[in-house]
Short mmCIF file of C-alpha atoms and ligand atoms in Angstrom, two decimals:
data_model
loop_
_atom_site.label_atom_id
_atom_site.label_comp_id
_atom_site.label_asym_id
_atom_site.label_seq_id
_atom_site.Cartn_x
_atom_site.Cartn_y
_atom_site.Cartn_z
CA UNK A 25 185.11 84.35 128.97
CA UNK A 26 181.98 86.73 128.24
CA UNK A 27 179.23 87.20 131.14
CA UNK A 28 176.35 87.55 130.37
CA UNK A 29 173.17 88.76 132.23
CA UNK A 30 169.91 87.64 130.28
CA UNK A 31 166.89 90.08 130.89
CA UNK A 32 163.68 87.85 129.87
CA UNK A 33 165.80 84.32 130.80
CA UNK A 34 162.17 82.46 130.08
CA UNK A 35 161.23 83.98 126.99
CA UNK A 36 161.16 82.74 123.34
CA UNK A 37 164.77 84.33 122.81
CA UNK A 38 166.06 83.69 126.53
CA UNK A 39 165.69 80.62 126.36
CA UNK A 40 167.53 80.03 122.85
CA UNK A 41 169.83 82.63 124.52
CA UNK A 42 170.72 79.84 127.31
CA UNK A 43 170.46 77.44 124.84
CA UNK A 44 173.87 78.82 122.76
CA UNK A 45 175.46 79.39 126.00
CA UNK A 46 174.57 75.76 127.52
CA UNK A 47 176.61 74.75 124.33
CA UNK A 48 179.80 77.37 125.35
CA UNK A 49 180.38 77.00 128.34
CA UNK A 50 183.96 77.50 128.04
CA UNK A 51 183.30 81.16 126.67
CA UNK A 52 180.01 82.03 128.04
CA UNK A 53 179.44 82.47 131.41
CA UNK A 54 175.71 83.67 132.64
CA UNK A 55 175.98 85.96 135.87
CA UNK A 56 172.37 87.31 136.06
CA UNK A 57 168.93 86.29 134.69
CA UNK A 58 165.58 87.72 135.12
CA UNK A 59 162.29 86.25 134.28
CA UNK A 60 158.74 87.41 134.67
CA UNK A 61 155.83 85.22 136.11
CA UNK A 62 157.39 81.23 134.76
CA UNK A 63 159.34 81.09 137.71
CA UNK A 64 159.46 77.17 137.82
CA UNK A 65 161.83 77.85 134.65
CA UNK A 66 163.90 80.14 135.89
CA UNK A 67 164.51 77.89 139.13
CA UNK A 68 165.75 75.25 136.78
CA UNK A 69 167.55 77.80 134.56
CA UNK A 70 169.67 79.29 138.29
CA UNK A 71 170.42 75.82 138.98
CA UNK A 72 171.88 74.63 135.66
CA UNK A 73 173.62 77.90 135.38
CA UNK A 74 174.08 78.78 138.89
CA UNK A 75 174.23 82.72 138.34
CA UNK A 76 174.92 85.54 141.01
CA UNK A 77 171.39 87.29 140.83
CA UNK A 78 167.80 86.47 139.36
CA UNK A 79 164.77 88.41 139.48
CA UNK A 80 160.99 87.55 139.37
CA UNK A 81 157.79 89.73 138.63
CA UNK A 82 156.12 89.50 142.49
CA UNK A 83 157.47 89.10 146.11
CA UNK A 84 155.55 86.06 146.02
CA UNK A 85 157.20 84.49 143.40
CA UNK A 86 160.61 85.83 145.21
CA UNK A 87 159.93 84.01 148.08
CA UNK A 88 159.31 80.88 146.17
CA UNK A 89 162.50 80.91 143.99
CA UNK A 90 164.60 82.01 147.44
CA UNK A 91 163.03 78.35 148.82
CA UNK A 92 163.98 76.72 146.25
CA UNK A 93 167.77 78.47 145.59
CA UNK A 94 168.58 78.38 148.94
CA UNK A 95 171.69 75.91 149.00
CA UNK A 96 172.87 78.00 145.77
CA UNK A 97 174.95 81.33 146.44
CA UNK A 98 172.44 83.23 143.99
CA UNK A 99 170.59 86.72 145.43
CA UNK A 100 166.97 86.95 144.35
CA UNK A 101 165.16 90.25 144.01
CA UNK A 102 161.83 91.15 142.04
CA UNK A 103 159.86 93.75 140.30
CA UNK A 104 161.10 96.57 138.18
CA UNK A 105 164.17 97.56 140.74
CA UNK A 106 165.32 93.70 140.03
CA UNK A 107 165.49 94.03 136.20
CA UNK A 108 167.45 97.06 136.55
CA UNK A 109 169.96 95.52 139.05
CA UNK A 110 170.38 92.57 136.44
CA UNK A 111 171.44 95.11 134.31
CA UNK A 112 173.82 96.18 136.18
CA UNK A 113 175.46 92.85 137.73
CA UNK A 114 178.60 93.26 136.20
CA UNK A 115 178.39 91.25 132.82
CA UNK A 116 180.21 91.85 129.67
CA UNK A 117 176.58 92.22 127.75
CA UNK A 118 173.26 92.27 128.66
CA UNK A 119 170.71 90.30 126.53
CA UNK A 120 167.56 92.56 126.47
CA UNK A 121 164.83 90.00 125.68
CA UNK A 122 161.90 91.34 127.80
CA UNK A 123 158.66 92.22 125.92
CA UNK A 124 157.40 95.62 125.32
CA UNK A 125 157.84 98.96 127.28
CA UNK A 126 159.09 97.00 129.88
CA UNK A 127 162.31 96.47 129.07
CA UNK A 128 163.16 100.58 129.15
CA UNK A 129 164.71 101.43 132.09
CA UNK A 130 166.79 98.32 132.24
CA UNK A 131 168.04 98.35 129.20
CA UNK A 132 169.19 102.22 129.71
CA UNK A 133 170.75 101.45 133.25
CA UNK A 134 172.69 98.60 131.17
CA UNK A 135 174.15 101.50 129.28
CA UNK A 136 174.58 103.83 131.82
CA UNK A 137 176.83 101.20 133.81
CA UNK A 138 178.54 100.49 130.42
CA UNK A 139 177.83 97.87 129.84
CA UNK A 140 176.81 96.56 125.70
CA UNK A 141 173.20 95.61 125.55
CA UNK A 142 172.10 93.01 122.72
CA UNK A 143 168.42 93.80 121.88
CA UNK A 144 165.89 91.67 120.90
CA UNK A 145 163.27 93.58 123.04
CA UNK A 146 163.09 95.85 119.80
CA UNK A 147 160.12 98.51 121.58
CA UNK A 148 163.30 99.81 123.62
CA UNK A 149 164.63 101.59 120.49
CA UNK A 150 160.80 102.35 118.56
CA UNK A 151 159.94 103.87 121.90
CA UNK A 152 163.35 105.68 123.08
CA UNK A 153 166.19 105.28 120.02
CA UNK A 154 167.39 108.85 120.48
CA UNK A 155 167.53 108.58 124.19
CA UNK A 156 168.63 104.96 123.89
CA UNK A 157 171.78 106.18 121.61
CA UNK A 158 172.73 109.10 123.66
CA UNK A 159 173.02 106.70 126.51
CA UNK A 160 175.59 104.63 124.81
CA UNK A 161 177.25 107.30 123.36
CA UNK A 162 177.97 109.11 126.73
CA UNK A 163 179.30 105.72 128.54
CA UNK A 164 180.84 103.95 125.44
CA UNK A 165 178.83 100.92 125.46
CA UNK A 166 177.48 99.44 122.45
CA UNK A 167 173.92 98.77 121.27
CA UNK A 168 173.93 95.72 119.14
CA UNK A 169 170.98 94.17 117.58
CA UNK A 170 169.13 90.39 118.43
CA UNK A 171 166.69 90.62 115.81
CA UNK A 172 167.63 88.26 112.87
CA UNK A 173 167.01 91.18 110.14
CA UNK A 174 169.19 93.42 111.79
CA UNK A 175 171.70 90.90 112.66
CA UNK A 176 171.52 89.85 108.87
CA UNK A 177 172.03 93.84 108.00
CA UNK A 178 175.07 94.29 110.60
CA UNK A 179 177.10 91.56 108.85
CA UNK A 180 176.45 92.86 105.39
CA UNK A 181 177.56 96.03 106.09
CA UNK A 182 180.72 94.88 108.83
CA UNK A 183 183.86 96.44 106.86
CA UNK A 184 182.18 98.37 104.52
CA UNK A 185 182.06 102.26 104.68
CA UNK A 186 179.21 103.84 105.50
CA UNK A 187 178.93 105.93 102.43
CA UNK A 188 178.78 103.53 100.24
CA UNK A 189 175.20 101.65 101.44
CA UNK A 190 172.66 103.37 98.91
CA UNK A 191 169.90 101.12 100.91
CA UNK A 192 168.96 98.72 103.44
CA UNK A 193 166.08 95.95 102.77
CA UNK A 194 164.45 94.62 105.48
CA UNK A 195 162.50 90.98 104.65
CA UNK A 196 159.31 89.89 106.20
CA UNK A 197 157.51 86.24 106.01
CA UNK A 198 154.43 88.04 105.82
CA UNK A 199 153.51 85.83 108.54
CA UNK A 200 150.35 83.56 109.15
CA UNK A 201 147.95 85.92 107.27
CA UNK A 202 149.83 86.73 104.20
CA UNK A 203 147.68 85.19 102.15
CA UNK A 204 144.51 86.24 103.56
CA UNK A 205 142.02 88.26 101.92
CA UNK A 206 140.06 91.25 103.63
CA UNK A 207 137.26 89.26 104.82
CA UNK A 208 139.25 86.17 106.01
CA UNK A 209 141.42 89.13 108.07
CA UNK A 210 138.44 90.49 109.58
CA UNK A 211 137.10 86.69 111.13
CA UNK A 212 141.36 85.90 111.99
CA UNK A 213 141.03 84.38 115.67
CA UNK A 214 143.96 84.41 117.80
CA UNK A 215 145.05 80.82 116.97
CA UNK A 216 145.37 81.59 113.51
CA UNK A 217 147.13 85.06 114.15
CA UNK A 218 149.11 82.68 116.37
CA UNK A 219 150.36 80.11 114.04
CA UNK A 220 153.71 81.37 112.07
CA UNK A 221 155.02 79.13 109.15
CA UNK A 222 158.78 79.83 109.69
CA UNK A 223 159.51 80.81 113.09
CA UNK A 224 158.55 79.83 116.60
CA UNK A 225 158.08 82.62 119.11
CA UNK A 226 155.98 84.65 121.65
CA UNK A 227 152.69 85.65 121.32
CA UNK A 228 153.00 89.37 120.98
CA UNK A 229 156.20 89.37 118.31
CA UNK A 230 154.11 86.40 116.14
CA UNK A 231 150.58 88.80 115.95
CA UNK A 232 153.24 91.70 115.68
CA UNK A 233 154.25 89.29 112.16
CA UNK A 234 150.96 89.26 111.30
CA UNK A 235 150.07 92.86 111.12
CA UNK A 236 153.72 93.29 109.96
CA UNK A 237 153.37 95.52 112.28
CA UNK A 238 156.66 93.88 113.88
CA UNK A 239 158.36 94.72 110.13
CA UNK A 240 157.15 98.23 110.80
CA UNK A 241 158.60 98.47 114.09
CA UNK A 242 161.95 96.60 112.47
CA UNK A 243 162.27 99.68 110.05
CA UNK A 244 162.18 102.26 113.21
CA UNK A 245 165.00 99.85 114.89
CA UNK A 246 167.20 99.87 111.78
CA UNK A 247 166.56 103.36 111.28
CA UNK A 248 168.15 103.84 114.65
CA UNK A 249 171.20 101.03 114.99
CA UNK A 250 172.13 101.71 111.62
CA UNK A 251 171.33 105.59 111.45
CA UNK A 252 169.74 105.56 108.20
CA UNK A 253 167.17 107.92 107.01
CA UNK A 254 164.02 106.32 106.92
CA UNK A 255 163.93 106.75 103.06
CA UNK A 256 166.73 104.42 102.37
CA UNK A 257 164.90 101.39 104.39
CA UNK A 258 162.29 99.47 102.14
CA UNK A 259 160.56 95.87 102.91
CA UNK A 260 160.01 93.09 101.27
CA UNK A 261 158.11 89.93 101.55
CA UNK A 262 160.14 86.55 101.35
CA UNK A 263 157.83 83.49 102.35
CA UNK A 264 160.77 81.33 102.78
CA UNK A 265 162.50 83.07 105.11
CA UNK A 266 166.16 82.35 103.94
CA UNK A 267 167.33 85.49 103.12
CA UNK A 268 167.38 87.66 106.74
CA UNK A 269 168.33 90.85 104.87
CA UNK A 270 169.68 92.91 101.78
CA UNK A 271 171.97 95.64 101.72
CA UNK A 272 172.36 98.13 98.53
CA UNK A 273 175.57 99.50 97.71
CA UNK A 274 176.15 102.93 95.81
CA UNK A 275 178.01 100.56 92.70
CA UNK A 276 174.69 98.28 92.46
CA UNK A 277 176.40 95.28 94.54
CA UNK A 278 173.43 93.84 96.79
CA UNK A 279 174.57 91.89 99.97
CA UNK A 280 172.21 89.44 101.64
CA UNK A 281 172.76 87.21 104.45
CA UNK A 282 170.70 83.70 104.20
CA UNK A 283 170.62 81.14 106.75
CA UNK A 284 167.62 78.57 107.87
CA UNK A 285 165.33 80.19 110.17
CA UNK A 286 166.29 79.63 113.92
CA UNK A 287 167.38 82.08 116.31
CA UNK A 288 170.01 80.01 117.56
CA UNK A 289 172.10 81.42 114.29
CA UNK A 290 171.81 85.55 115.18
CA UNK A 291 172.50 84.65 118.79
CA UNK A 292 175.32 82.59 118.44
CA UNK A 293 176.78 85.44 116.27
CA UNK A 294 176.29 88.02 118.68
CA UNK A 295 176.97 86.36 121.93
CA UNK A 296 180.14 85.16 119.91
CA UNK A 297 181.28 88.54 118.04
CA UNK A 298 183.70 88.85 116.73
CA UNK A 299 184.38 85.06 117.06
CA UNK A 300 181.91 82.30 115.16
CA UNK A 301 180.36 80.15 117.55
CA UNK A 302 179.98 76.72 116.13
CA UNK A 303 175.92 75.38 116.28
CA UNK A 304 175.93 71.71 115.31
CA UNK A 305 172.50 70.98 116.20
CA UNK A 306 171.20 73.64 113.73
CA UNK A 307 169.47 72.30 110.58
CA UNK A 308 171.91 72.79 107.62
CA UNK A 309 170.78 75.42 104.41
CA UNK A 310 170.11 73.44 101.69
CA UNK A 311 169.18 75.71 98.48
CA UNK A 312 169.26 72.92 95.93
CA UNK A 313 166.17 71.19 98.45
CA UNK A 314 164.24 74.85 98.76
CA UNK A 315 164.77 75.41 94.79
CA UNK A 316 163.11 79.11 94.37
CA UNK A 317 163.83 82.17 96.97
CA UNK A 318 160.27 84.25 96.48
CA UNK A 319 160.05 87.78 97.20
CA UNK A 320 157.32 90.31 96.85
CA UNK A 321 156.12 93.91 97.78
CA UNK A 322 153.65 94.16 100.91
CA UNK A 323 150.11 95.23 100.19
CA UNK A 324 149.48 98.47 101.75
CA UNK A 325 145.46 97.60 101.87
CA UNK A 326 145.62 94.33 103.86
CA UNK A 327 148.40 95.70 106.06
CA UNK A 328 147.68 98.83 107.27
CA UNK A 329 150.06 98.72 110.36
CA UNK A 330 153.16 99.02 108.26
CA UNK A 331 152.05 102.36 106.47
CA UNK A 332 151.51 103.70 110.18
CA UNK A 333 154.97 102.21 110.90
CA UNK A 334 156.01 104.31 108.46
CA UNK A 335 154.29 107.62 109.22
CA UNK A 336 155.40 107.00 112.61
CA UNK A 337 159.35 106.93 111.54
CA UNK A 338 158.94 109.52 109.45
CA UNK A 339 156.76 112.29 111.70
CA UNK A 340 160.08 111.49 114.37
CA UNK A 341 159.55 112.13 118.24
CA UNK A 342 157.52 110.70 120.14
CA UNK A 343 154.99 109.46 117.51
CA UNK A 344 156.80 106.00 117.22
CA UNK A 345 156.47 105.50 120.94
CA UNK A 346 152.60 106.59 121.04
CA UNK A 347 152.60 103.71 117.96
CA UNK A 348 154.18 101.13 119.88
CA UNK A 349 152.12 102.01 123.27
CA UNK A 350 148.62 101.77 121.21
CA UNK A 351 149.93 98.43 119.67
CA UNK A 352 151.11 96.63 122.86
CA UNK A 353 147.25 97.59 124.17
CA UNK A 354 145.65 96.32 120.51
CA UNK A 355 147.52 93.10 120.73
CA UNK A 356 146.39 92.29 123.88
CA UNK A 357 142.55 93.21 123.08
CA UNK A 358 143.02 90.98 120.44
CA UNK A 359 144.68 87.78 122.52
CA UNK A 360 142.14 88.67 124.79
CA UNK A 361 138.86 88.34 121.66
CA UNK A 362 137.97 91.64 122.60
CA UNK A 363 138.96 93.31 119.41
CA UNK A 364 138.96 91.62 115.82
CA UNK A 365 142.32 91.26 114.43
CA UNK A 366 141.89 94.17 112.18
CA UNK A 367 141.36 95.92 114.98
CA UNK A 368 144.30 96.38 115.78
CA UNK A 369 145.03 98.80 113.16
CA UNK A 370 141.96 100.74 113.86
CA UNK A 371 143.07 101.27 117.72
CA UNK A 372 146.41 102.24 116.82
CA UNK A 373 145.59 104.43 113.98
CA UNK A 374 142.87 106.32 116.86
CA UNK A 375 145.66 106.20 119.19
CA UNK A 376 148.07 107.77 116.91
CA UNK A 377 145.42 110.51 116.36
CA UNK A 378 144.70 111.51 119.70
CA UNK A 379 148.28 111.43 121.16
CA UNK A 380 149.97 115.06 121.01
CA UNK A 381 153.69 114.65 119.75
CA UNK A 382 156.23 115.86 121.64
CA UNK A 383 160.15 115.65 120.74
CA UNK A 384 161.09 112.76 122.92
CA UNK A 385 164.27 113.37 124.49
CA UNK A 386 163.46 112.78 128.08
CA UNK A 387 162.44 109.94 129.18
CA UNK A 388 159.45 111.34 131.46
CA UNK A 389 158.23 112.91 127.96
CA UNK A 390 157.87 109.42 126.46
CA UNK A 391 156.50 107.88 129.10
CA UNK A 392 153.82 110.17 129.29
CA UNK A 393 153.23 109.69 125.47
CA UNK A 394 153.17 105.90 126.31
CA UNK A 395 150.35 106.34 128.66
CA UNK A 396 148.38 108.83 126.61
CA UNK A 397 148.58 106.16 123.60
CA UNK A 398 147.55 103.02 125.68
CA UNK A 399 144.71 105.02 127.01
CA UNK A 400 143.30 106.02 123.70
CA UNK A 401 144.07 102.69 122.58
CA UNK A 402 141.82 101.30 125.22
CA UNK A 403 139.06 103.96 124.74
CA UNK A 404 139.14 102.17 120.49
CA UNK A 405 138.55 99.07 122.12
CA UNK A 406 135.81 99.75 124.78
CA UNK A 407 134.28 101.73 122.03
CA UNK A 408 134.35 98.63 119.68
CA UNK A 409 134.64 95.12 121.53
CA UNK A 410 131.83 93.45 120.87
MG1 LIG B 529 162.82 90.10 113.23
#
């Protein structure tokens, strides 16, 4: 039996999370959840899964969930000191599926009770991957990835020696502007931003797709669970999302891993590792029915936030976390019509000009970076909301 404590239980990937497990229960056992503000959802998740702790955003919503768990043996804290201590119940692997800079601290108290973290909250490593790393590496816990790309990448390279991987490709949809010219870019609203052919998920991650500023953010994730240089990481486009990911080899063999797009596949393969989970209710691959794979190079004019992506990984320190700070804050002027769509690409790009770099090893450091960034951010957007 594996326990499991789910940080971000009511989230796109929580819930898929509970989902896999729902369908396991004989080798899946959830001991902790934690949720932010839907806490009529995580009242039904505690009693269908009857774990030993939850946590909520607000006393308030505390209070509520206590009412309403009360004939259950389940403890109910809040805030940030709740996520941590759901990090730390005492589970075999933590699912870190909060959103944004959020998800920090909890995610390195997971480690430092060692305990292996799954991340699909992929700002933990952009913002802190050296600090993240040193973490595991002092307790002996493991860092494994929930993001379907770097789930695809782990299995192509699982047996293979290190040496030997010339190259890792990373694929993107291109999401629900790839197609857009300039102009139609500059009039996106957020419902168009918000509606992604292939996959269904929150707000911030499906804007993030986009920008492909979320493929940007992917390469500073693989360059840290897969400790490449940032120079052997390149993106593609693939509209048809089959293909997760490619791996080069030194002799010219290419590995890819392909499956439909659902999240329900990476999870199962993680929560499961090294078993295979079976996932009847997924829809079956069917090649001969999709006909034609497509794949193409992104345009470095309409996407701007993937070249910054790219300075960021390669200037090192703290300049990816200043990147992801200003981009949580553009986002959200954006959700919020303060700030066009490319916008967002502006503020960060401001952002990433006005934030002083520092090395990054503490965690103080970056979290001052983080709050320079999101305050220059917010100066782009004052500056410029209509
Ligand atoms: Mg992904």
């Amino acid at each position: 039996m594996k326990r499991l404590s789910v940080l971000g239980s009511t989230g796109s990937i929580g819930t898929q999370v509970l989902a896999v497990a729902e369908c396991h229960p004989d080798q899946l056992e959830v001991v902790a959840l934690a949720a932010g503000r839907n806490t009529d959802l995580l009242i039904h998740q505690a009693k269908r899964f009857r774990p030993r702790l939850v946590s909520v955003a607000s006393p308030h919503d505390a209070a509520r969930a206590q009412d309403a768990l009360s004939d259950l043996d389940t403890r109910v804290l809040c805030g940030a000191e709740g996520l941590v201590e759901v990090a730390r119940a005492g589970a075999d692997l933590v699912v870190g599926a909060l959103v944004g800079r959020l998800g920090l601290e909890p995610v390195l108290a997971a480690l430092q009770s060692r305990t292996d973290v799954a991340l699909a909250n992929k700002e933990v490593l952009v913002m802190a991957g050296p600090l993240v790393l040193r973490e595991a590496e002092r307790s002996g816990a493991r860092v494994l990835p929930l993001d379907s790309e770097h789930v695809a990448i782990h299995q192509a390279m699982a047996g293979h020696p290190r040496e030997g991987v010339r190259r890792v490709i990373l694929t993107a949809s291109g999401g629900s502007l790839r197609g857009a010219s300039r102009e139609e870019m500059e009039r996106a609203t957020p419902e168009q931003a918000l509606s992604h052919p292939n996959w269904e998920m929150g707000p911030k991650i499906t804007v993030d797709s986009a920008t492909l500023m979320n493929k940007g953010l992917e390469v500073i994730e693989a360059r840290w669970l897969f400790d490449l240089d940032p120079d052997r990481i390149d993106v593609l486009i693939h509209p048809e999302s089959i293909v997760h990911s490619l791996v080069e080899y030194v002799d010219g063999s290419w590995l890819a891993h392909l499956a439909v797009p659902d999240m329900r596949i990476p999870i199962a393969y993680v929560l499961g590792m090294p078993a295979r989970l079976p996932l009847s209710e997924v829809r079956p691959l069917d090649l001969a029915a999709i006909g034609a794979l497509h794949f193409e190079r992104p345009d470095p004019g309409r996407f701007p936030c993937l070249e910054l992506a790219w300075h960021a990984v390669r200037s090192g320190g703290t300049v990816p976390a200043a990147l992801n700070a200003a981009n949580e804050e553009a986002v959200g002027a954006f959700l919020e019509r303060r700030i066009p769509f490319t916008g967002i690409s502006s503020a960060v790009r401001w952002a990433l000009e006005r934030t002083p770099a520092q090395p990054g090893f503490v965690l103080e450091e970056i979290l001052e970076v983080d709050r320079g960034a999101r305050a220059h951010a917010r100066e782009w957007v004052e500056e410029h909301h209509a």
